[in-house]
């Protein structure tokens, strides 16, 4: 079944002849670009305050709302519960992936206009639009060569999609790290005990030999030139591949991306 098209975004050009930045703003659930864009621009007088900024207001396509008994409304994805957005996340994946694809397309278009300078693009989202924006940034781009950092992300009255899954991933990783730490500690203690035992045996043997031969022997010497000291930092460390050393949040995002099968 073919996907329904998204409405044409509302584009508000800069008041000045110079175009320095672009703000892409995502409305909340049940709203649209015209209503949200007009209220946002007039309430804060943004065009006057930011005369060189171009504003782009996309509109979410109509989707049947589960919570409103299948009534079609403008929403970036379907929500089973407005009180707890984490319920029935299976209903959210399709809409979030479609929305992320649309937003990435808008970012790419604006970057081309701004000379491939992604740092001059700001993504802004309200409520469900904020959640959709977070999802888009976490998912990244399908081609790693196309991934760029945006200038900023502004989220208002939003939430983190799939928060429960994130917490479970982080909790399981913390338990795994804790278990590894305990194992390493036990191995270290065992190693120390073995070293002490070996040291005592060698000391006893040395004492007996010295007593029998009545000969003074000098202690062992250490050649410090034989040690290889690594002055340069590791160049091969990749936090997205090195499972042992990657921060927990990076591991969580990696597993999160794989879990959702981002486009």
PDB file of C-alpha atoms in Angstrom:
ATOM      1  CA  UNK A   1       0.000   0.000   0.000  1.00  0.00           C
ATOM      2  CA  UNK A   2       1.412   3.383  -1.012  1.00  0.00           C
ATOM      3  CA  UNK A   3       2.116   5.892   1.704  1.00  0.00           C
ATOM      4  CA  UNK A   4      -0.069   8.982   1.868  1.00  0.00           C
ATOM      5  CA  UNK A   5       1.860  12.167   1.063  1.00  0.00           C
ATOM      6  CA  UNK A   6       2.631  14.805   3.650  1.00  0.00           C
ATOM      7  CA  UNK A   7       1.165  18.295   3.115  1.00  0.00           C
ATOM      8  CA  UNK A   8       3.441  20.925   1.615  1.00  0.00           C
ATOM      9  CA  UNK A   9       5.368  22.714   4.396  1.00  0.00           C
ATOM     10  CA  UNK A  10       4.646  26.331   5.210  1.00  0.00           C
ATOM     11  CA  UNK A  11       7.766  28.329   4.317  1.00  0.00           C
ATOM     12  CA  UNK A  12       8.294  31.826   5.717  1.00  0.00           C
ATOM     13  CA  UNK A  13      11.290  33.501   4.032  1.00  0.00           C
ATOM     14  CA  UNK A  14      13.587  35.847   5.956  1.00  0.00           C
ATOM     15  CA  UNK A  15      12.578  39.498   6.084  1.00  0.00           C
ATOM     16  CA  UNK A  16      16.113  40.492   5.201  1.00  0.00           C
ATOM     17  CA  UNK A  17      17.698  39.859   1.816  1.00  0.00           C
ATOM     18  CA  UNK A  18      20.332  37.826   3.631  1.00  0.00           C
ATOM     19  CA  UNK A  19      19.524  34.229   4.584  1.00  0.00           C
ATOM     20  CA  UNK A  20      21.820  33.015   7.374  1.00  0.00           C
ATOM     21  CA  UNK A  21      19.869  30.280   9.187  1.00  0.00           C
ATOM     22  CA  UNK A  22      16.821  28.040   8.883  1.00  0.00           C
ATOM     23  CA  UNK A  23      14.542  26.918  11.707  1.00  0.00           C
ATOM     24  CA  UNK A  24      12.435  23.809  11.064  1.00  0.00           C
ATOM     25  CA  UNK A  25       9.532  23.759  13.533  1.00  0.00           C
ATOM     26  CA  UNK A  26       7.298  20.761  14.253  1.00  0.00           C
ATOM     27  CA  UNK A  27       3.801  21.383  15.610  1.00  0.00           C
ATOM     28  CA  UNK A  28       2.075  19.380  18.312  1.00  0.00           C
ATOM     29  CA  UNK A  29      -0.471  16.609  17.952  1.00  0.00           C
ATOM     30  CA  UNK A  30      -3.722  17.732  16.301  1.00  0.00           C
ATOM     31  CA  UNK A  31      -2.326  21.034  15.040  1.00  0.00           C
ATOM     32  CA  UNK A  32      -0.921  22.003  11.644  1.00  0.00           C
ATOM     33  CA  UNK A  33       1.748  24.230  10.134  1.00  0.00           C
ATOM     34  CA  UNK A  34      -0.497  27.229   9.432  1.00  0.00           C
ATOM     35  CA  UNK A  35      -1.986  27.400  12.912  1.00  0.00           C
ATOM     36  CA  UNK A  36       1.203  26.615  14.806  1.00  0.00           C
ATOM     37  CA  UNK A  37       3.444  28.744  12.615  1.00  0.00           C
ATOM     38  CA  UNK A  38       1.255  31.837  12.861  1.00  0.00           C
ATOM     39  CA  UNK A  39       0.965  31.581  16.653  1.00  0.00           C
ATOM     40  CA  UNK A  40       4.680  30.974  17.117  1.00  0.00           C
ATOM     41  CA  UNK A  41       5.838  33.816  14.896  1.00  0.00           C
ATOM     42  CA  UNK A  42       3.384  36.439  16.158  1.00  0.00           C
ATOM     43  CA  UNK A  43       3.536  35.619  19.875  1.00  0.00           C
ATOM     44  CA  UNK A  44       7.299  36.156  20.060  1.00  0.00           C
ATOM     45  CA  UNK A  45       7.643  38.505  17.081  1.00  0.00           C
ATOM     46  CA  UNK A  46      10.309  36.154  15.754  1.00  0.00           C
ATOM     47  CA  UNK A  47      10.500  37.541  12.240  1.00  0.00           C
ATOM     48  CA  UNK A  48      11.394  40.969  13.566  1.00  0.00           C
ATOM     49  CA  UNK A  49      13.855  39.560  16.092  1.00  0.00           C
ATOM     50  CA  UNK A  50      15.426  37.152  13.581  1.00  0.00           C
ATOM     51  CA  UNK A  51      15.237  38.935  10.221  1.00  0.00           C
ATOM     52  CA  UNK A  52      17.816  36.710   8.478  1.00  0.00           C
ATOM     53  CA  UNK A  53      16.171  33.435   9.507  1.00  0.00           C
ATOM     54  CA  UNK A  54      13.973  31.315   7.260  1.00  0.00           C
ATOM     55  CA  UNK A  55      11.181  29.381   8.996  1.00  0.00           C
ATOM     56  CA  UNK A  56       9.935  26.034   7.711  1.00  0.00           C
ATOM     57  CA  UNK A  57       6.771  24.545   9.237  1.00  0.00           C
ATOM     58  CA  UNK A  58       5.972  21.017   8.032  1.00  0.00           C
ATOM     59  CA  UNK A  59       2.540  19.531   8.685  1.00  0.00           C
ATOM     60  CA  UNK A  60       2.042  15.979   9.903  1.00  0.00           C
ATOM     61  CA  UNK A  61      -0.193  13.941   7.635  1.00  0.00           C
ATOM     62  CA  UNK A  62      -3.539  12.718   8.894  1.00  0.00           C
ATOM     63  CA  UNK A  63      -3.414   9.429  10.768  1.00  0.00           C
ATOM     64  CA  UNK A  64      -6.193   7.565  12.493  1.00  0.00           C
ATOM     65  CA  UNK A  65      -5.903   8.177  16.217  1.00  0.00           C
ATOM     66  CA  UNK A  66      -6.281   5.099  18.396  1.00  0.00           C
ATOM     67  CA  UNK A  67      -7.049   7.159  21.488  1.00  0.00           C
ATOM     68  CA  UNK A  68      -9.770   9.091  19.594  1.00  0.00           C
ATOM     69  CA  UNK A  69     -11.513   5.977  18.263  1.00  0.00           C
ATOM     70  CA  UNK A  70      -9.794   6.029  14.854  1.00  0.00           C
ATOM     71  CA  UNK A  71     -10.664   9.638  14.033  1.00  0.00           C
ATOM     72  CA  UNK A  72      -8.068  10.933  11.517  1.00  0.00           C
ATOM     73  CA  UNK A  73      -6.073  13.885  12.842  1.00  0.00           C
ATOM     74  CA  UNK A  74      -2.750  15.530  12.060  1.00  0.00           C
ATOM     75  CA  UNK A  75      -0.173  13.657  14.126  1.00  0.00           C
ATOM     76  CA  UNK A  76       3.425  12.667  13.558  1.00  0.00           C
ATOM     77  CA  UNK A  77       2.687   9.175  14.853  1.00  0.00           C
ATOM     78  CA  UNK A  78      -0.098   7.369  16.674  1.00  0.00           C
ATOM     79  CA  UNK A  79      -0.302   7.432  20.477  1.00  0.00           C
ATOM     80  CA  UNK A  80      -2.173   4.825  22.476  1.00  0.00           C
ATOM     81  CA  UNK A  81      -2.181   6.965  25.620  1.00  0.00           C
ATOM     82  CA  UNK A  82      -1.672  10.682  26.103  1.00  0.00           C
ATOM     83  CA  UNK A  83      -0.998  10.241  29.835  1.00  0.00           C
ATOM     84  CA  UNK A  84       1.715   7.638  29.250  1.00  0.00           C
ATOM     85  CA  UNK A  85       3.297   7.969  25.779  1.00  0.00           C
ATOM     86  CA  UNK A  86       5.299   4.808  26.482  1.00  0.00           C
ATOM     87  CA  UNK A  87       2.279   2.521  26.128  1.00  0.00           C
ATOM     88  CA  UNK A  88       1.837   0.486  22.936  1.00  0.00           C
ATOM     89  CA  UNK A  89       5.052   1.683  21.343  1.00  0.00           C
ATOM     90  CA  UNK A  90       4.393  -0.745  18.501  1.00  0.00           C
ATOM     91  CA  UNK A  91       1.837   1.758  17.200  1.00  0.00           C
ATOM     92  CA  UNK A  92       4.455   4.505  17.065  1.00  0.00           C
ATOM     93  CA  UNK A  93       7.252   2.971  15.009  1.00  0.00           C
ATOM     94  CA  UNK A  94       5.751   3.368  11.529  1.00  0.00           C
ATOM     95  CA  UNK A  95       4.771   7.013  11.995  1.00  0.00           C
ATOM     96  CA  UNK A  96       8.039   7.955  13.664  1.00  0.00           C
ATOM     97  CA  UNK A  97      10.100   6.381  10.895  1.00  0.00           C
ATOM     98  CA  UNK A  98       8.064   8.135   8.195  1.00  0.00           C
ATOM     99  CA  UNK A  99       8.297  11.447  10.021  1.00  0.00           C
ATOM    100  CA  UNK A 100      12.042  11.079  10.535  1.00  0.00           C
ATOM    101  CA  UNK A 101      12.477  10.511   6.811  1.00  0.00           C
ATOM    102  CA  UNK A 102      10.513  13.680   6.015  1.00  0.00           C
ATOM    103  CA  UNK A 103      12.512  15.765   8.500  1.00  0.00           C
ATOM    104  CA  UNK A 104      15.818  14.460   7.176  1.00  0.00           C
ATOM    105  CA  UNK A 105      14.719  15.437   3.694  1.00  0.00           C
ATOM    106  CA  UNK A 106      13.930  18.988   4.827  1.00  0.00           C
ATOM    107  CA  UNK A 107      17.285  19.243   6.595  1.00  0.00           C
ATOM    108  CA  UNK A 108      19.092  18.085   3.456  1.00  0.00           C
ATOM    109  CA  UNK A 109      17.255  20.621   1.282  1.00  0.00           C
ATOM    110  CA  UNK A 110      18.007  23.519   3.613  1.00  0.00           C
ATOM    111  CA  UNK A 111      21.642  22.465   3.969  1.00  0.00           C
ATOM    112  CA  UNK A 112      22.055  22.643   0.198  1.00  0.00           C
ATOM    113  CA  UNK A 113      20.615  26.159   0.189  1.00  0.00           C
ATOM    114  CA  UNK A 114      22.975  27.198   3.003  1.00  0.00           C
ATOM    115  CA  UNK A 115      26.084  25.874   1.293  1.00  0.00           C
ATOM    116  CA  UNK A 116      26.059  22.465   3.026  1.00  0.00           C
ATOM    117  CA  UNK A 117      26.434  24.194   6.382  1.00  0.00           C
ATOM    118  CA  UNK A 118      24.290  22.062   8.699  1.00  0.00           C
ATOM    119  CA  UNK A 119      25.328  24.109  11.728  1.00  0.00           C
ATOM    120  CA  UNK A 120      23.007  26.874  10.491  1.00  0.00           C
ATOM    121  CA  UNK A 121      19.933  24.652  10.757  1.00  0.00           C
ATOM    122  CA  UNK A 122      17.891  24.482  13.972  1.00  0.00           C
ATOM    123  CA  UNK A 123      15.280  21.794  14.623  1.00  0.00           C
ATOM    124  CA  UNK A 124      12.439  22.887  16.882  1.00  0.00           C
ATOM    125  CA  UNK A 125       9.553  20.777  18.180  1.00  0.00           C
ATOM    126  CA  UNK A 126       6.540  21.195  20.450  1.00  0.00           C
ATOM    127  CA  UNK A 127       4.936  18.308  22.358  1.00  0.00           C
ATOM    128  CA  UNK A 128       4.642  15.354  19.961  1.00  0.00           C
ATOM    129  CA  UNK A 129       6.725  17.353  17.486  1.00  0.00           C
ATOM    130  CA  UNK A 130       9.475  17.493  20.106  1.00  0.00           C
ATOM    131  CA  UNK A 131       9.344  13.705  20.519  1.00  0.00           C
ATOM    132  CA  UNK A 132       9.487  13.237  16.744  1.00  0.00           C
ATOM    133  CA  UNK A 133      12.505  15.548  16.551  1.00  0.00           C
ATOM    134  CA  UNK A 134      14.346  13.620  19.271  1.00  0.00           C
ATOM    135  CA  UNK A 135      13.609  10.364  17.479  1.00  0.00           C
ATOM    136  CA  UNK A 136      14.983  11.789  14.227  1.00  0.00           C
ATOM    137  CA  UNK A 137      18.228  12.918  15.845  1.00  0.00           C
ATOM    138  CA  UNK A 138      18.729   9.601  17.658  1.00  0.00           C
ATOM    139  CA  UNK A 139      18.101   7.650  14.477  1.00  0.00           C
ATOM    140  CA  UNK A 140      20.658   9.607  12.512  1.00  0.00           C
ATOM    141  CA  UNK A 141      21.013   9.271   8.765  1.00  0.00           C
ATOM    142  CA  UNK A 142      20.890   6.046   6.774  1.00  0.00           C
ATOM    143  CA  UNK A 143      24.254   6.853   5.188  1.00  0.00           C
ATOM    144  CA  UNK A 144      26.906   7.666   7.787  1.00  0.00           C
ATOM    145  CA  UNK A 145      28.621   9.888   5.212  1.00  0.00           C
ATOM    146  CA  UNK A 146      25.548  12.141   5.222  1.00  0.00           C
ATOM    147  CA  UNK A 147      25.456  12.545   9.008  1.00  0.00           C
ATOM    148  CA  UNK A 148      26.078  16.091  10.221  1.00  0.00           C
ATOM    149  CA  UNK A 149      25.570  17.958  13.474  1.00  0.00           C
ATOM    150  CA  UNK A 150      22.813  20.544  13.417  1.00  0.00           C
ATOM    151  CA  UNK A 151      23.189  23.972  14.936  1.00  0.00           C
ATOM    152  CA  UNK A 152      20.737  23.275  17.756  1.00  0.00           C
ATOM    153  CA  UNK A 153      17.673  21.373  18.852  1.00  0.00           C
ATOM    154  CA  UNK A 154      14.868  23.073  20.780  1.00  0.00           C
ATOM    155  CA  UNK A 155      12.284  20.900  22.498  1.00  0.00           C
ATOM    156  CA  UNK A 156       9.221  22.180  24.348  1.00  0.00           C
ATOM    157  CA  UNK A 157       6.810  20.126  26.490  1.00  0.00           C
ATOM    158  CA  UNK A 158       8.021  16.908  24.908  1.00  0.00           C
ATOM    159  CA  UNK A 159       9.229  13.479  25.928  1.00  0.00           C
ATOM    160  CA  UNK A 160      11.707  10.792  24.943  1.00  0.00           C
ATOM    161  CA  UNK A 161      10.151   8.148  22.676  1.00  0.00           C
ATOM    162  CA  UNK A 162      10.707   4.576  23.865  1.00  0.00           C
ATOM    163  CA  UNK A 163      11.871   5.785  27.259  1.00  0.00           C
ATOM    164  CA  UNK A 164      11.071   2.437  28.917  1.00  0.00           C
ATOM    165  CA  UNK A 165      13.223   0.569  26.397  1.00  0.00           C
ATOM    166  CA  UNK A 166      16.048   3.017  27.019  1.00  0.00           C
ATOM    167  CA  UNK A 167      15.838   2.458  30.771  1.00  0.00           C
ATOM    168  CA  UNK A 168      15.875  -1.317  30.373  1.00  0.00           C
ATOM    169  CA  UNK A 169      18.921  -1.162  28.105  1.00  0.00           C
ATOM    170  CA  UNK A 170      20.791   1.117  30.507  1.00  0.00           C
ATOM    171  CA  UNK A 171      19.789  -0.998  33.509  1.00  0.00           C
ATOM    172  CA  UNK A 172      20.952  -4.224  31.875  1.00  0.00           C
ATOM    173  CA  UNK A 173      24.223  -2.585  30.815  1.00  0.00           C
ATOM    174  CA  UNK A 174      24.834  -1.306  34.347  1.00  0.00           C
ATOM    175  CA  UNK A 175      24.230  -4.788  35.754  1.00  0.00           C
ATOM    176  CA  UNK A 176      26.639  -6.212  33.189  1.00  0.00           C
ATOM    177  CA  UNK A 177      29.309  -3.637  34.012  1.00  0.00           C
ATOM    178  CA  UNK A 178      28.818  -4.270  37.738  1.00  0.00           C
ATOM    179  CA  UNK A 179      29.226  -8.020  37.236  1.00  0.00           C
ATOM    180  CA  UNK A 180      32.360  -7.463  35.174  1.00  0.00           C
ATOM    181  CA  UNK A 181      33.760  -5.216  37.890  1.00  0.00           C
ATOM    182  CA  UNK A 182      33.175  -7.838  40.561  1.00  0.00           C
ATOM    183  CA  UNK A 183      34.801 -10.538  38.436  1.00  0.00           C
ATOM    184  CA  UNK A 184      37.826  -8.344  37.795  1.00  0.00           C
ATOM    185  CA  UNK A 185      38.062  -7.531  41.502  1.00  0.00           C
ATOM    186  CA  UNK A 186      37.957 -11.227  42.426  1.00  0.00           C
ATOM    187  CA  UNK A 187      40.565 -12.039  39.798  1.00  0.00           C
ATOM    188  CA  UNK A 188      42.754  -9.227  41.104  1.00  0.00           C
ATOM    189  CA  UNK A 189      42.469 -10.494  44.688  1.00  0.00           C
ATOM    190  CA  UNK A 190      43.296 -14.041  43.613  1.00  0.00           C
ATOM    191  CA  UNK A 191      46.263 -12.775  41.639  1.00  0.00           C
ATOM    192  CA  UNK A 192      47.535 -10.815  44.644  1.00  0.00           C
ATOM    193  CA  UNK A 193      47.196 -13.847  46.909  1.00  0.00           C
ATOM    194  CA  UNK A 194      49.083 -16.009  44.431  1.00  0.00           C
ATOM    195  CA  UNK A 195      51.802 -13.366  44.107  1.00  0.00           C
ATOM    196  CA  UNK A 196      52.181 -13.120  47.878  1.00  0.00           C
ATOM    197  CA  UNK A 197      52.350 -16.902  48.181  1.00  0.00           C
ATOM    198  CA  UNK A 198      54.940 -17.151  45.421  1.00  0.00           C
ATOM    199  CA  UNK A 199      56.899 -14.298  46.974  1.00  0.00           C
ATOM    200  CA  UNK A 200      56.991 -15.999  50.367  1.00  0.00           C
ATOM    201  CA  UNK A 201      58.157 -19.274  48.808  1.00  0.00           C
ATOM    202  CA  UNK A 202      60.892 -17.539  46.848  1.00  0.00           C
ATOM    203  CA  UNK A 203      61.976 -15.608  49.947  1.00  0.00           C
ATOM    204  CA  UNK A 204      62.205 -18.805  51.998  1.00  0.00           C
ATOM    205  CA  UNK A 205      64.197 -20.550  49.295  1.00  0.00           C
ATOM    206  CA  UNK A 206      66.518 -17.585  48.934  1.00  0.00           C
ATOM    207  CA  UNK A 207      67.004 -17.408  52.704  1.00  0.00           C
ATOM    208  CA  UNK A 208      67.917 -21.082  52.895  1.00  0.00           C
ATOM    209  CA  UNK A 209      70.344 -20.788  49.986  1.00  0.00           C
ATOM    210  CA  UNK A 210      72.026 -17.735  51.512  1.00  0.00           C
ATOM    211  CA  UNK A 211      72.353 -19.469  54.843  1.00  0.00           C
ATOM    212  CA  UNK A 212      73.976 -22.516  53.268  1.00  0.00           C
ATOM    213  CA  UNK A 213      76.406 -20.623  51.055  1.00  0.00           C
ATOM    214  CA  UNK A 214      76.959 -17.714  53.445  1.00  0.00           C
ATOM    215  CA  UNK A 215      77.263 -15.449  50.414  1.00  0.00           C
ATOM    216  CA  UNK A 216      75.862 -11.944  50.071  1.00  0.00           C
ATOM    217  CA  UNK A 217      73.958 -11.393  46.860  1.00  0.00           C
ATOM    218  CA  UNK A 218      72.794  -8.098  45.441  1.00  0.00           C
ATOM    219  CA  UNK A 219      69.087  -7.568  44.775  1.00  0.00           C
ATOM    220  CA  UNK A 220      67.635  -7.781  41.307  1.00  0.00           C
ATOM    221  CA  UNK A 221      68.191  -4.809  39.024  1.00  0.00           C
ATOM    222  CA  UNK A 222      65.578  -3.223  36.797  1.00  0.00           C
ATOM    223  CA  UNK A 223      66.297  -1.860  33.324  1.00  0.00           C
ATOM    224  CA  UNK A 224      63.813   0.990  32.852  1.00  0.00           C
ATOM    225  CA  UNK A 225      64.865   1.372  29.221  1.00  0.00           C
ATOM    226  CA  UNK A 226      63.296  -1.987  28.456  1.00  0.00           C
ATOM    227  CA  UNK A 227      59.771  -0.712  29.173  1.00  0.00           C
ATOM    228  CA  UNK A 228      57.699   0.510  26.250  1.00  0.00           C
ATOM    229  CA  UNK A 229      55.642   3.556  27.225  1.00  0.00           C
ATOM    230  CA  UNK A 230      52.739   4.485  24.978  1.00  0.00           C
ATOM    231  CA  UNK A 231      52.815   8.265  24.761  1.00  0.00           C
ATOM    232  CA  UNK A 232      50.290   8.748  21.994  1.00  0.00           C
ATOM    233  CA  UNK A 233      46.548   8.246  22.621  1.00  0.00           C
ATOM    234  CA  UNK A 234      44.700   5.357  21.065  1.00  0.00           C
ATOM    235  CA  UNK A 235      43.642   6.105  17.519  1.00  0.00           C
ATOM    236  CA  UNK A 236      41.753   2.860  17.030  1.00  0.00           C
ATOM    237  CA  UNK A 237      39.169   3.430  19.763  1.00  0.00           C
ATOM    238  CA  UNK A 238      35.662   3.681  18.340  1.00  0.00           C
ATOM    239  CA  UNK A 239      32.922   4.190  20.971  1.00  0.00           C
ATOM    240  CA  UNK A 240      30.334   2.823  18.556  1.00  0.00           C
ATOM    241  CA  UNK A 241      32.195  -0.474  18.097  1.00  0.00           C
ATOM    242  CA  UNK A 242      34.229  -1.044  21.268  1.00  0.00           C
ATOM    243  CA  UNK A 243      31.657  -2.634  23.553  1.00  0.00           C
ATOM    244  CA  UNK A 244      34.068  -2.892  26.462  1.00  0.00           C
ATOM    245  CA  UNK A 245      34.958   0.810  26.648  1.00  0.00           C
ATOM    246  CA  UNK A 246      32.015   2.623  25.056  1.00  0.00           C
ATOM    247  CA  UNK A 247      29.951   4.794  27.450  1.00  0.00           C
ATOM    248  CA  UNK A 248      26.650   3.278  28.504  1.00  0.00           C
ATOM    249  CA  UNK A 249      24.589   5.933  26.747  1.00  0.00           C
ATOM    250  CA  UNK A 250      26.377   5.214  23.430  1.00  0.00           C
ATOM    251  CA  UNK A 251      25.738   1.493  23.844  1.00  0.00           C
ATOM    252  CA  UNK A 252      22.100   2.224  24.645  1.00  0.00           C
ATOM    253  CA  UNK A 253      21.634   4.358  21.535  1.00  0.00           C
ATOM    254  CA  UNK A 254      23.297   1.698  19.379  1.00  0.00           C
ATOM    255  CA  UNK A 255      20.977  -1.001  20.689  1.00  0.00           C
ATOM    256  CA  UNK A 256      18.041   1.403  20.431  1.00  0.00           C
ATOM    257  CA  UNK A 257      18.756   2.043  16.738  1.00  0.00           C
ATOM    258  CA  UNK A 258      19.095  -1.679  16.009  1.00  0.00           C
ATOM    259  CA  UNK A 259      15.902  -2.440  17.943  1.00  0.00           C
ATOM    260  CA  UNK A 260      13.829   0.016  15.922  1.00  0.00           C
ATOM    261  CA  UNK A 261      15.412  -0.756  12.538  1.00  0.00           C
ATOM    262  CA  UNK A 262      15.691   2.882  11.547  1.00  0.00           C
ATOM    263  CA  UNK A 263      15.322   3.619   7.824  1.00  0.00           C
TER     264      UNK A 263
END
